[in-house]
GROMACS .gro file of C-alpha atoms in nm:
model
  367
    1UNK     CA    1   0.000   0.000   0.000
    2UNK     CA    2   0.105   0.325  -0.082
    3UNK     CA    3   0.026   0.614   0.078
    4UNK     CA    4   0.043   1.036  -0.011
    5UNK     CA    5   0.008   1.249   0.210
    6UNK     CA    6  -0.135   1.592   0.093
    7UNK     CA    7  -0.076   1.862   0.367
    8UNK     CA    8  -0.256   2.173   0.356
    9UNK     CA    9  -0.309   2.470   0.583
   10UNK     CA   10  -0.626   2.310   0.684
   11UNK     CA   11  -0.779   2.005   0.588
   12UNK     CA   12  -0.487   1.790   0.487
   13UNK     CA   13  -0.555   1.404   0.407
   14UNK     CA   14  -0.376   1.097   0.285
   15UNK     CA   15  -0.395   0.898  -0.031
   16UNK     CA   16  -0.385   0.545  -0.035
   17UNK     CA   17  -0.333   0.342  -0.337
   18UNK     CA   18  -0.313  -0.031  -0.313
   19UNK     CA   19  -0.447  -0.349  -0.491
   20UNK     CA   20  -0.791  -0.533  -0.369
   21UNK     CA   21  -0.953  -0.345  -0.077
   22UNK     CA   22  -1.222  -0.275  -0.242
   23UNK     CA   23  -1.251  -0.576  -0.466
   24UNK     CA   24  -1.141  -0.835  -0.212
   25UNK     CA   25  -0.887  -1.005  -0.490
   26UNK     CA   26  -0.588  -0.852  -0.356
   27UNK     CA   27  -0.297  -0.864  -0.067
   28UNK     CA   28  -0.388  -0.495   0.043
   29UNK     CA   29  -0.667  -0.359   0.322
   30UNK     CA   30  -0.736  -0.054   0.440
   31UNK     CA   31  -0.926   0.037   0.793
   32UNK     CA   32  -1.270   0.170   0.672
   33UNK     CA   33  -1.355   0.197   1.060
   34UNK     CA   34  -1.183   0.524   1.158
   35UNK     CA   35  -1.438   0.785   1.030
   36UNK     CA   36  -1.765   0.571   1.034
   37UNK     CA   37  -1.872   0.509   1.416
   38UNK     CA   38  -2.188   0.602   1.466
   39UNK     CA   39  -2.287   0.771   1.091
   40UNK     CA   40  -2.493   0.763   0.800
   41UNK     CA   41  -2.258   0.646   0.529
   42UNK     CA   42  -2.441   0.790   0.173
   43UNK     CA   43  -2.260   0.584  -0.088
   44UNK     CA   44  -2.267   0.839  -0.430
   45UNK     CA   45  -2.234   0.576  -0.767
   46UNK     CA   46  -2.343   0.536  -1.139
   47UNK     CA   47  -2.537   0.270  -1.261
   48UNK     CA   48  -2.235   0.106  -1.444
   49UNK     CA   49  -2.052   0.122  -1.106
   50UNK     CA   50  -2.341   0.009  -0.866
   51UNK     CA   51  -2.380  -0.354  -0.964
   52UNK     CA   52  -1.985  -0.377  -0.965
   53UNK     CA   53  -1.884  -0.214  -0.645
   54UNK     CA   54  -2.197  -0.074  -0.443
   55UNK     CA   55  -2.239  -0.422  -0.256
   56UNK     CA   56  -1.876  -0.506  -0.165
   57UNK     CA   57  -1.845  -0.156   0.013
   58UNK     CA   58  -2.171  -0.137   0.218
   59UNK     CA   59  -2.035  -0.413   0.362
   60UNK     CA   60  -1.713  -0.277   0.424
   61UNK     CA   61  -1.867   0.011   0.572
   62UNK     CA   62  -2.097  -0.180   0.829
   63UNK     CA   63  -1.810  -0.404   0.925
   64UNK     CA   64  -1.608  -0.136   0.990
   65UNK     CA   65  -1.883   0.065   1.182
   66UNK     CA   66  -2.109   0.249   0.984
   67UNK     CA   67  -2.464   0.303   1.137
   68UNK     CA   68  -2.660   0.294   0.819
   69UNK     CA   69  -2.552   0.262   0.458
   70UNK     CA   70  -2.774   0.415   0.188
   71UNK     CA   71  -2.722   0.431  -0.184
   72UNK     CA   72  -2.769   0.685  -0.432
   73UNK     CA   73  -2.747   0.636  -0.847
   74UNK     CA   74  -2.781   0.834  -1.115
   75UNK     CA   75  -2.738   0.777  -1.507
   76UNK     CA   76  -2.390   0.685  -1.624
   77UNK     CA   77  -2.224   0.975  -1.835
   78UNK     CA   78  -2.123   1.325  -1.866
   79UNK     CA   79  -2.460   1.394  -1.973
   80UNK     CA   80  -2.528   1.361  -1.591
   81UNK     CA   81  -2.342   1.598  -1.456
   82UNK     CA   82  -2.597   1.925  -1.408
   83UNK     CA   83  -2.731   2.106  -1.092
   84UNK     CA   84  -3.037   1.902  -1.180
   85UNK     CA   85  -2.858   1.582  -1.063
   86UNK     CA   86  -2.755   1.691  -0.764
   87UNK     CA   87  -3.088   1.832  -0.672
   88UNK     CA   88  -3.225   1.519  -0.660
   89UNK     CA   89  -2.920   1.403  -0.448
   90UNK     CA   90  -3.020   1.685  -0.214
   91UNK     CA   91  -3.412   1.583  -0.227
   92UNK     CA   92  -3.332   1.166  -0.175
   93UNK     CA   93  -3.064   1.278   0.099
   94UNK     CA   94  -3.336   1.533   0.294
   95UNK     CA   95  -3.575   1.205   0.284
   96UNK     CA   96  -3.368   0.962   0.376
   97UNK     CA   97  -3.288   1.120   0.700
   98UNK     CA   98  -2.893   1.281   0.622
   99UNK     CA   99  -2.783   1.547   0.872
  100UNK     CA  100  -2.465   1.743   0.892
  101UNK     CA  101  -2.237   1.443   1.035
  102UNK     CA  102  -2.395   1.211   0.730
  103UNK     CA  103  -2.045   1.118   0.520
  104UNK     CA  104  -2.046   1.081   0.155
  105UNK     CA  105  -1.872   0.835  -0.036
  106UNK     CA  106  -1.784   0.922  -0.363
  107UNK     CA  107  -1.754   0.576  -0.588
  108UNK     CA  108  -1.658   0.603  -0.916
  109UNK     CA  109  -1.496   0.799  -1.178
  110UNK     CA  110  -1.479   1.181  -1.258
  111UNK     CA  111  -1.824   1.256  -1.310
  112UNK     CA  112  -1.947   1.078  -0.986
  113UNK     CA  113  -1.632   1.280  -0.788
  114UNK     CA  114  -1.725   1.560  -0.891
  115UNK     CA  115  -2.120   1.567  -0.834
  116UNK     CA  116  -2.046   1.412  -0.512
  117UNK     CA  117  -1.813   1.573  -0.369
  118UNK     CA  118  -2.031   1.968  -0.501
  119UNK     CA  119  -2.312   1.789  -0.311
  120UNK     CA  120  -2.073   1.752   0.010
  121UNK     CA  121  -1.964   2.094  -0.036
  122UNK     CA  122  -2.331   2.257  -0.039
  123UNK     CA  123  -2.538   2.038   0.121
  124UNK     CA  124  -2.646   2.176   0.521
  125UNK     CA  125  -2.334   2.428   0.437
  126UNK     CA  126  -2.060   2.132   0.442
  127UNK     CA  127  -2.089   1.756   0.515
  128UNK     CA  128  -1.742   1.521   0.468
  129UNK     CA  129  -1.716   1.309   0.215
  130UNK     CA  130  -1.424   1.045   0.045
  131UNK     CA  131  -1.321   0.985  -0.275
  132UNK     CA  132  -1.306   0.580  -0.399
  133UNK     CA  133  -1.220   0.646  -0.756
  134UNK     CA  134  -1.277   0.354  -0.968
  135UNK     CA  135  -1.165   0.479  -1.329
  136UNK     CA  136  -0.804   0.565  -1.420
  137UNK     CA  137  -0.885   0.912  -1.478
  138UNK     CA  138  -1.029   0.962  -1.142
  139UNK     CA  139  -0.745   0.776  -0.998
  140UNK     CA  140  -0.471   1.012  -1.146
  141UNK     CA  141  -0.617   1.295  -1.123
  142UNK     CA  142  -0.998   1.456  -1.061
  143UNK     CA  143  -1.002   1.271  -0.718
  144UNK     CA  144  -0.703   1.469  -0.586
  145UNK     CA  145  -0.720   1.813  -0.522
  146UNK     CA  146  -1.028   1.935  -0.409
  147UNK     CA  147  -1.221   2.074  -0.692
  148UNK     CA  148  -1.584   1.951  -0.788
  149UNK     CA  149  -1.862   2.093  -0.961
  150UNK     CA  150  -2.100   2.044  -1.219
  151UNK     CA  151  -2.145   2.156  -1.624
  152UNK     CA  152  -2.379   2.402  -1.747
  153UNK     CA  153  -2.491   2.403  -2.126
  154UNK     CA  154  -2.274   2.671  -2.172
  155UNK     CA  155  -1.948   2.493  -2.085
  156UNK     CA  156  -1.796   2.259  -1.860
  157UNK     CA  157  -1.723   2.291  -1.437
  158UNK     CA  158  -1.845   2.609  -1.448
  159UNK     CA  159  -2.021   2.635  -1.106
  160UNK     CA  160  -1.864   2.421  -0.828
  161UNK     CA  161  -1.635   2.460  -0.531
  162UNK     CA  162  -1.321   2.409  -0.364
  163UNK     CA  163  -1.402   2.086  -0.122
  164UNK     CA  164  -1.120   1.897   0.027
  165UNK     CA  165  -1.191   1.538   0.078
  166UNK     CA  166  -1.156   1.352   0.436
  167UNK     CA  167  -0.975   1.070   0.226
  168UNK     CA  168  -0.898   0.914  -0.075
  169UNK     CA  169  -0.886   0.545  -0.158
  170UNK     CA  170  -0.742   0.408  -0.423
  171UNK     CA  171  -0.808   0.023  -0.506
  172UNK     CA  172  -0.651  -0.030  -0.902
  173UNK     CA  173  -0.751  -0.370  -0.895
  174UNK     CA  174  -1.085  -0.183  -1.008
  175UNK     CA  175  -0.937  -0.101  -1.353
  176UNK     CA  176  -0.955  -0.468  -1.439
  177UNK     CA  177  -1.348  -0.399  -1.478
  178UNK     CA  178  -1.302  -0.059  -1.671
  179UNK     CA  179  -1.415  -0.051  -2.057
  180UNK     CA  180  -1.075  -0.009  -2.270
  181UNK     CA  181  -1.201   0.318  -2.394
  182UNK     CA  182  -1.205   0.448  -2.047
  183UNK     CA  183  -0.906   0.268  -1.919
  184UNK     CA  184  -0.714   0.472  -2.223
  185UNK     CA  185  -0.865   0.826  -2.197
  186UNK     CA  186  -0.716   0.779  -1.776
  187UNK     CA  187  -0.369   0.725  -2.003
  188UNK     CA  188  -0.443   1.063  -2.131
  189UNK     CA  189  -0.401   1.255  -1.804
  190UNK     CA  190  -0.129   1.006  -1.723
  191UNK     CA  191   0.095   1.103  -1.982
  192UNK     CA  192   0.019   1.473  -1.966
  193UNK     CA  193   0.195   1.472  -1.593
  194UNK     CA  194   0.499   1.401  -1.771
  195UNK     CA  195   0.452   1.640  -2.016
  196UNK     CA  196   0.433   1.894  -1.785
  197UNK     CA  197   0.629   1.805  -1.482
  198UNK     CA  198   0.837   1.504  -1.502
  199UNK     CA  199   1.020   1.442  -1.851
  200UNK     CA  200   1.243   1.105  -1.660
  201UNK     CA  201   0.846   1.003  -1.623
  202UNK     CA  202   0.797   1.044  -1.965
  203UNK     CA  203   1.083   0.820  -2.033
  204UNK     CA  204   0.927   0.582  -1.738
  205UNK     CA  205   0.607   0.561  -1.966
  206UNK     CA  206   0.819   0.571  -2.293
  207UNK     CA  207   0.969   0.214  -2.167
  208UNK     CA  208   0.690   0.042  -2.012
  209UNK     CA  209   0.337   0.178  -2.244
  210UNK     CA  210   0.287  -0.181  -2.321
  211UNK     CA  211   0.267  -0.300  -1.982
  212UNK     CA  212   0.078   0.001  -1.854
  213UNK     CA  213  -0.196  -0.112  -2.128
  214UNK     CA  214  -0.203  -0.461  -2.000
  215UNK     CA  215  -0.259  -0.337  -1.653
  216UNK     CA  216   0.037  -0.544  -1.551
  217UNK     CA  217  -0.032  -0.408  -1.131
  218UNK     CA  218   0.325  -0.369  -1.063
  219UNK     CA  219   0.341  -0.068  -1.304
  220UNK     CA  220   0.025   0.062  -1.290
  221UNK     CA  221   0.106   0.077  -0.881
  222UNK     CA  222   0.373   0.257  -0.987
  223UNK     CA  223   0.231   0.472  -1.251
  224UNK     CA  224  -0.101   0.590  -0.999
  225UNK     CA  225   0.147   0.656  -0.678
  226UNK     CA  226   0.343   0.856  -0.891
  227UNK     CA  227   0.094   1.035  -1.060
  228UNK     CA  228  -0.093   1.120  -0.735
  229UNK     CA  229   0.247   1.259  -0.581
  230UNK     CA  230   0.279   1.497  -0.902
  231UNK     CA  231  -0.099   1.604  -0.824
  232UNK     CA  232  -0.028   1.639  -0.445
  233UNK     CA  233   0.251   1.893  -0.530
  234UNK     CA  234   0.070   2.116  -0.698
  235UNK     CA  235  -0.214   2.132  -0.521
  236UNK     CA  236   0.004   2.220  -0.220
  237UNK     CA  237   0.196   2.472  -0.369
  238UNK     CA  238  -0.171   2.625  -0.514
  239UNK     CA  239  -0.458   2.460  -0.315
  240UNK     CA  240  -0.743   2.682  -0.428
  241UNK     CA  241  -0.567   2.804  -0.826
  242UNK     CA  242  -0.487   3.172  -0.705
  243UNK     CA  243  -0.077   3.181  -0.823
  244UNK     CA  244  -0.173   3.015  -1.156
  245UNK     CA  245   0.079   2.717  -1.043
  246UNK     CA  246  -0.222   2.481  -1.032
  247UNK     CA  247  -0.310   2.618  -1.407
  248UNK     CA  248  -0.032   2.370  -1.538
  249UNK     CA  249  -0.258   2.046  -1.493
  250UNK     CA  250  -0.522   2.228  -1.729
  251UNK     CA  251  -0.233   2.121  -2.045
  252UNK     CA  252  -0.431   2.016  -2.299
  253UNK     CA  253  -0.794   2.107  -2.116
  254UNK     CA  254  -0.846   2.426  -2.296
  255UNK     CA  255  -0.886   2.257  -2.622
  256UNK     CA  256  -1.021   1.987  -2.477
  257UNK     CA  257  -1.329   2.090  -2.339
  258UNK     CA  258  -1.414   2.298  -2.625
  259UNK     CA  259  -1.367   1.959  -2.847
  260UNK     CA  260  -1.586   1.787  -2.583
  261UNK     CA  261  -1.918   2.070  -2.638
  262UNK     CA  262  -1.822   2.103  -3.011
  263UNK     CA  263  -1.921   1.730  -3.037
  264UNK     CA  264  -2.200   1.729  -2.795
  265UNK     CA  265  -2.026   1.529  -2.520
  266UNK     CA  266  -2.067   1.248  -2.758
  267UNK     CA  267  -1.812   1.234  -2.969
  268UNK     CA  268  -1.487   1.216  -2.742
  269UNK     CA  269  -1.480   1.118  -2.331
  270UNK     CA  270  -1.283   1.382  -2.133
  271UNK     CA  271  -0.983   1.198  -2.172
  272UNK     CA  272  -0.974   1.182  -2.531
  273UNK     CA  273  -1.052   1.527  -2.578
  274UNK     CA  274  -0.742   1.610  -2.367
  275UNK     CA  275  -0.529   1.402  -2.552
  276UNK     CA  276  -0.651   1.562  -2.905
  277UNK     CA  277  -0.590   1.908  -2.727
  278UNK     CA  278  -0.211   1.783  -2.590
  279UNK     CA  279  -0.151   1.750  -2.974
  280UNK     CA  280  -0.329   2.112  -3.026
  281UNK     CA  281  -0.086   2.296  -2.790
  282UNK     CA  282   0.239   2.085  -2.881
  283UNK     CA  283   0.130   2.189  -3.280
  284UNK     CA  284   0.085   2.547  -3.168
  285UNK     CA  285   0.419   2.535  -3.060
  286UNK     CA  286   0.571   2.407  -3.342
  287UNK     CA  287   0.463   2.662  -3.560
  288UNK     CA  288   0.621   2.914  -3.327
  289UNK     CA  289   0.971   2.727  -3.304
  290UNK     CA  290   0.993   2.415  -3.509
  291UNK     CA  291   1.370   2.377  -3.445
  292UNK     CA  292   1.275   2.376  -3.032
  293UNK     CA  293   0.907   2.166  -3.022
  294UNK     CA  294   0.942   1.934  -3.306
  295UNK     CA  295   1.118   1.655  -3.082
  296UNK     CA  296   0.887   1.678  -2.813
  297UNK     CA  297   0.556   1.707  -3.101
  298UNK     CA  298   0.723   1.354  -3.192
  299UNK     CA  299   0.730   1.213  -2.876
  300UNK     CA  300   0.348   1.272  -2.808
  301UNK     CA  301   0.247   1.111  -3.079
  302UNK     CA  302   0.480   0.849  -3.031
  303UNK     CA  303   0.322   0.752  -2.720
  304UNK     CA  304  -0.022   0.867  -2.795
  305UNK     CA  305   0.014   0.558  -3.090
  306UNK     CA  306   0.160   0.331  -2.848
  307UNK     CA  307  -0.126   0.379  -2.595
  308UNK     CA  308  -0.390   0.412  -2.877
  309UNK     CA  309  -0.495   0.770  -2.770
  310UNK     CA  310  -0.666   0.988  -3.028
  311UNK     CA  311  -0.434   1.239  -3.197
  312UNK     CA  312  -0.722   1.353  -3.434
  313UNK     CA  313  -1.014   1.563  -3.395
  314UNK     CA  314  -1.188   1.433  -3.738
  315UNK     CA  315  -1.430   1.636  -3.944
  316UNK     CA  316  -1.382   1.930  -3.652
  317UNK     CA  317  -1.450   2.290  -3.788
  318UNK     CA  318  -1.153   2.506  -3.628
  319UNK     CA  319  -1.345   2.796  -3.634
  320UNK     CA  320  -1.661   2.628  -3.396
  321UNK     CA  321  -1.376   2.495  -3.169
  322UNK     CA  322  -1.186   2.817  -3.120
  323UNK     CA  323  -1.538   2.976  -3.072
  324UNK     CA  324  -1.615   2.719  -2.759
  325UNK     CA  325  -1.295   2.794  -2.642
  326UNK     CA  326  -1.358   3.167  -2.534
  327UNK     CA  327  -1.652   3.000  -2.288
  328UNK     CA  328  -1.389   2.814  -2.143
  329UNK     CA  329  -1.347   2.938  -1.776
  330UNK     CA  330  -0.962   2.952  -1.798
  331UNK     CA  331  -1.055   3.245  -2.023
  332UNK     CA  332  -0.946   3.522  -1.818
  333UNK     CA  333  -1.176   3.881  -1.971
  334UNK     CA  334  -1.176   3.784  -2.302
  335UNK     CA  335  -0.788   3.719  -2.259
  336UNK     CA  336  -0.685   3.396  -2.444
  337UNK     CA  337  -0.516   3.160  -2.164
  338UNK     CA  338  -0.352   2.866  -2.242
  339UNK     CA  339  -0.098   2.582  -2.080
  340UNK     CA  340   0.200   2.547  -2.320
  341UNK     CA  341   0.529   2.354  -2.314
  342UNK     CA  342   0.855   2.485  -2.251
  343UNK     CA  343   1.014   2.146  -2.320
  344UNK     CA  344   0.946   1.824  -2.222
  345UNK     CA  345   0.870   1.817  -1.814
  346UNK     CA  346   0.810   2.205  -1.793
  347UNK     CA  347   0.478   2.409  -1.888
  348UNK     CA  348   0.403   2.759  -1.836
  349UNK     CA  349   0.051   2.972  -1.833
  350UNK     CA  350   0.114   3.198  -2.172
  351UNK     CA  351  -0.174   3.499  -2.193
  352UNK     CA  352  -0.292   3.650  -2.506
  353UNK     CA  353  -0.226   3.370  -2.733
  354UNK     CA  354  -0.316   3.508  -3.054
  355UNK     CA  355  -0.618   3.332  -3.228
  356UNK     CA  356  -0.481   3.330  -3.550
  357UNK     CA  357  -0.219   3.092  -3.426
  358UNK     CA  358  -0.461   2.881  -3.185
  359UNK     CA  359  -0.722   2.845  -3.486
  360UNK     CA  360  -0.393   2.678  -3.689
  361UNK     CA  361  -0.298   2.450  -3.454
  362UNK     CA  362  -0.672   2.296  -3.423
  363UNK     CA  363  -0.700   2.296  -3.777
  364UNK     CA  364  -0.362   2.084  -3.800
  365UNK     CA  365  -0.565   1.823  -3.570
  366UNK     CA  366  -0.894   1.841  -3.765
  367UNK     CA  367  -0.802   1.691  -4.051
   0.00000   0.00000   0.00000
């Protein structure tokens, strides 16, 4: 078992990242019993995640103390993931009998994090909640750091809050029930950490793709730990994104999430979006300096075609992109705001891009 610790001026926690707590088919266990004496446990899941998962931990919970386990699903998808849901978290919670000490368990991927932990953030003014990621994404990355929130139709995460959670518990034996198209767009915000922070974890990935793929546990132990330490650092250098050091984890998320509403929510999951946008930003700095980018441009989509991540954004228009990029709350008054690299384990936040060369770079990935 490994575990992170992520200290903060308040509300610190620990991550733990092992193999089988949660699915009972591996060496590791974890103490659920510490925070549940005497509560309402509210277990927070999707309805692809319920029939896998929901079971083993209710009983984890009452073994380990919990006064009452309820269950809440809602709709698989991003599609999910309004203020409507969690209304009707708030409404089941008010009848069911949840009061301020109620904890929330957040089980599943990004989307169910997220919703979650808003809905521990707002409901009574605050209840505690943990984060059991299930997906790779989730794992690596929206389970660690505090922010959750919900979409409107006019972009994405653009009402939420800052909510630190009590815990998070990581069981990657869970991946082995993950479709392959979610297992790989979790790869996307993998690689990006190297990209940004860590170029001898580039390398790390560079060597070992294959096995990472094939979920061989040793590596993807490894790969999760490491990732989660990367995320810890930020977020306690930049806990709530006011010096703009958090901003570097958004690489790739600008274009992203505009390629996510151009096609509906449909057309690419989050992590594919990403990894089309990676390509975006390393193309945008190509054009600028081919002579300085073109090395690292070839080593994304190296390793995007190793890990079969989308490095296309097919029958795109550029201009309907770029447009759903200015909704984008990164945005800062009308001020183009974008992650770029510097080389290969360094990003900086660049201001007033100009269009003219962001509108290229999509259209080089919209072929």
């Amino acid at each position: 078992m490994q575990r992170i610790e992520v200290n903060l001026a308040r509300n610190g926690y620990i991550i733990e990242v092992g193999t089988g707590f949660l699915t009972g088919d591996g060496p590791d266990r974890v103490d659920f019993g510490r925070w549940l004496k005497g509560r309402t446990c509210l277990v927070i899941t999707d309805d692809n995640v319920a029939p896998l998962y929901s079971e083993k931990l209710r009983r984890r919970l009452k073994d380990g103390g919990a006064e009452r386990v309820e269950l809440i699903t809602f709709p698989a998808g991003e599609g999910s993931k309004t203020l409507a849901t969690v209304t009707g978290f708030y409404g089941e919670m008010v009848k069911r009998g949840c009061d301020r000490k109620t904890l929330i368990l957040a089980l599943g991927g990004g989307v169910c994090g997220d919703m979650a932990g808003f809905c521990a953030a707002t409901y009574m003014r605050g209840v505690d909640y943990i984060q059991i990621p299930t997906t790779l994404l989730a794992q690596v990355d929206s389970s660690v750091g505090g922010k959750t929130g919900v979409d409107l139709p006019e972009g994405k995460n653009l009402v939420g809050a800052f909510k630190q959670p009590l815990h998070v518990w990581i069981d990657v034996a869970t991946l082995s029930t993950l479709p392959v198209r979610e297992l790989r767009s979790g790869l996307a915000e993998v690689v990006k950490y190297g990209v940004i922070m860590d170029r001898d974890f580039f390398s790390f990935l560079e060597q070992h793709a294959e096995a990472l793929s094939a979920l061989e546990w040793p590596v993807v132990n490894h790969v999760v730990s490491h990732c989660c330490r990367l995320k810890a650092r930020v977020v306690m250098e930049d806990e709530e994104d006011r010096s703009g050091r958090r901003a570097i984890l958004n690489y790739g998320h600008t274009f992203g999430h505009a390629l996510e509403k151009v096609g509906g929510f449909a057309r690419f999951t989050h992590g594919e979006a990403v990894a089309v946008g990676m390509m975006m930003a390393a193309e945008l700095c190509v054009r600028r300096d081919p002579q300085r980018f073109s090395s690292l441009l070839n080593r994304q989509e190296n390793l995007w075609q190793r890990l079969n991540l989308p490095r296309y954004a097919e029958g795109f228009d550029p201009g309907q992109v770029l447009a759903a990029m200015r909704s984008d709350k990164k945005y800062e008054n009308g001020r183009t705001c974008l992650v770029l690299p510097r080389e290969l384990g360094c990003c900086a936040v660049e201001y007033d891009v100009p269009e003219s060369e962001i509108v290229e770079a999509i259209r080089a990935r919209c072929r």
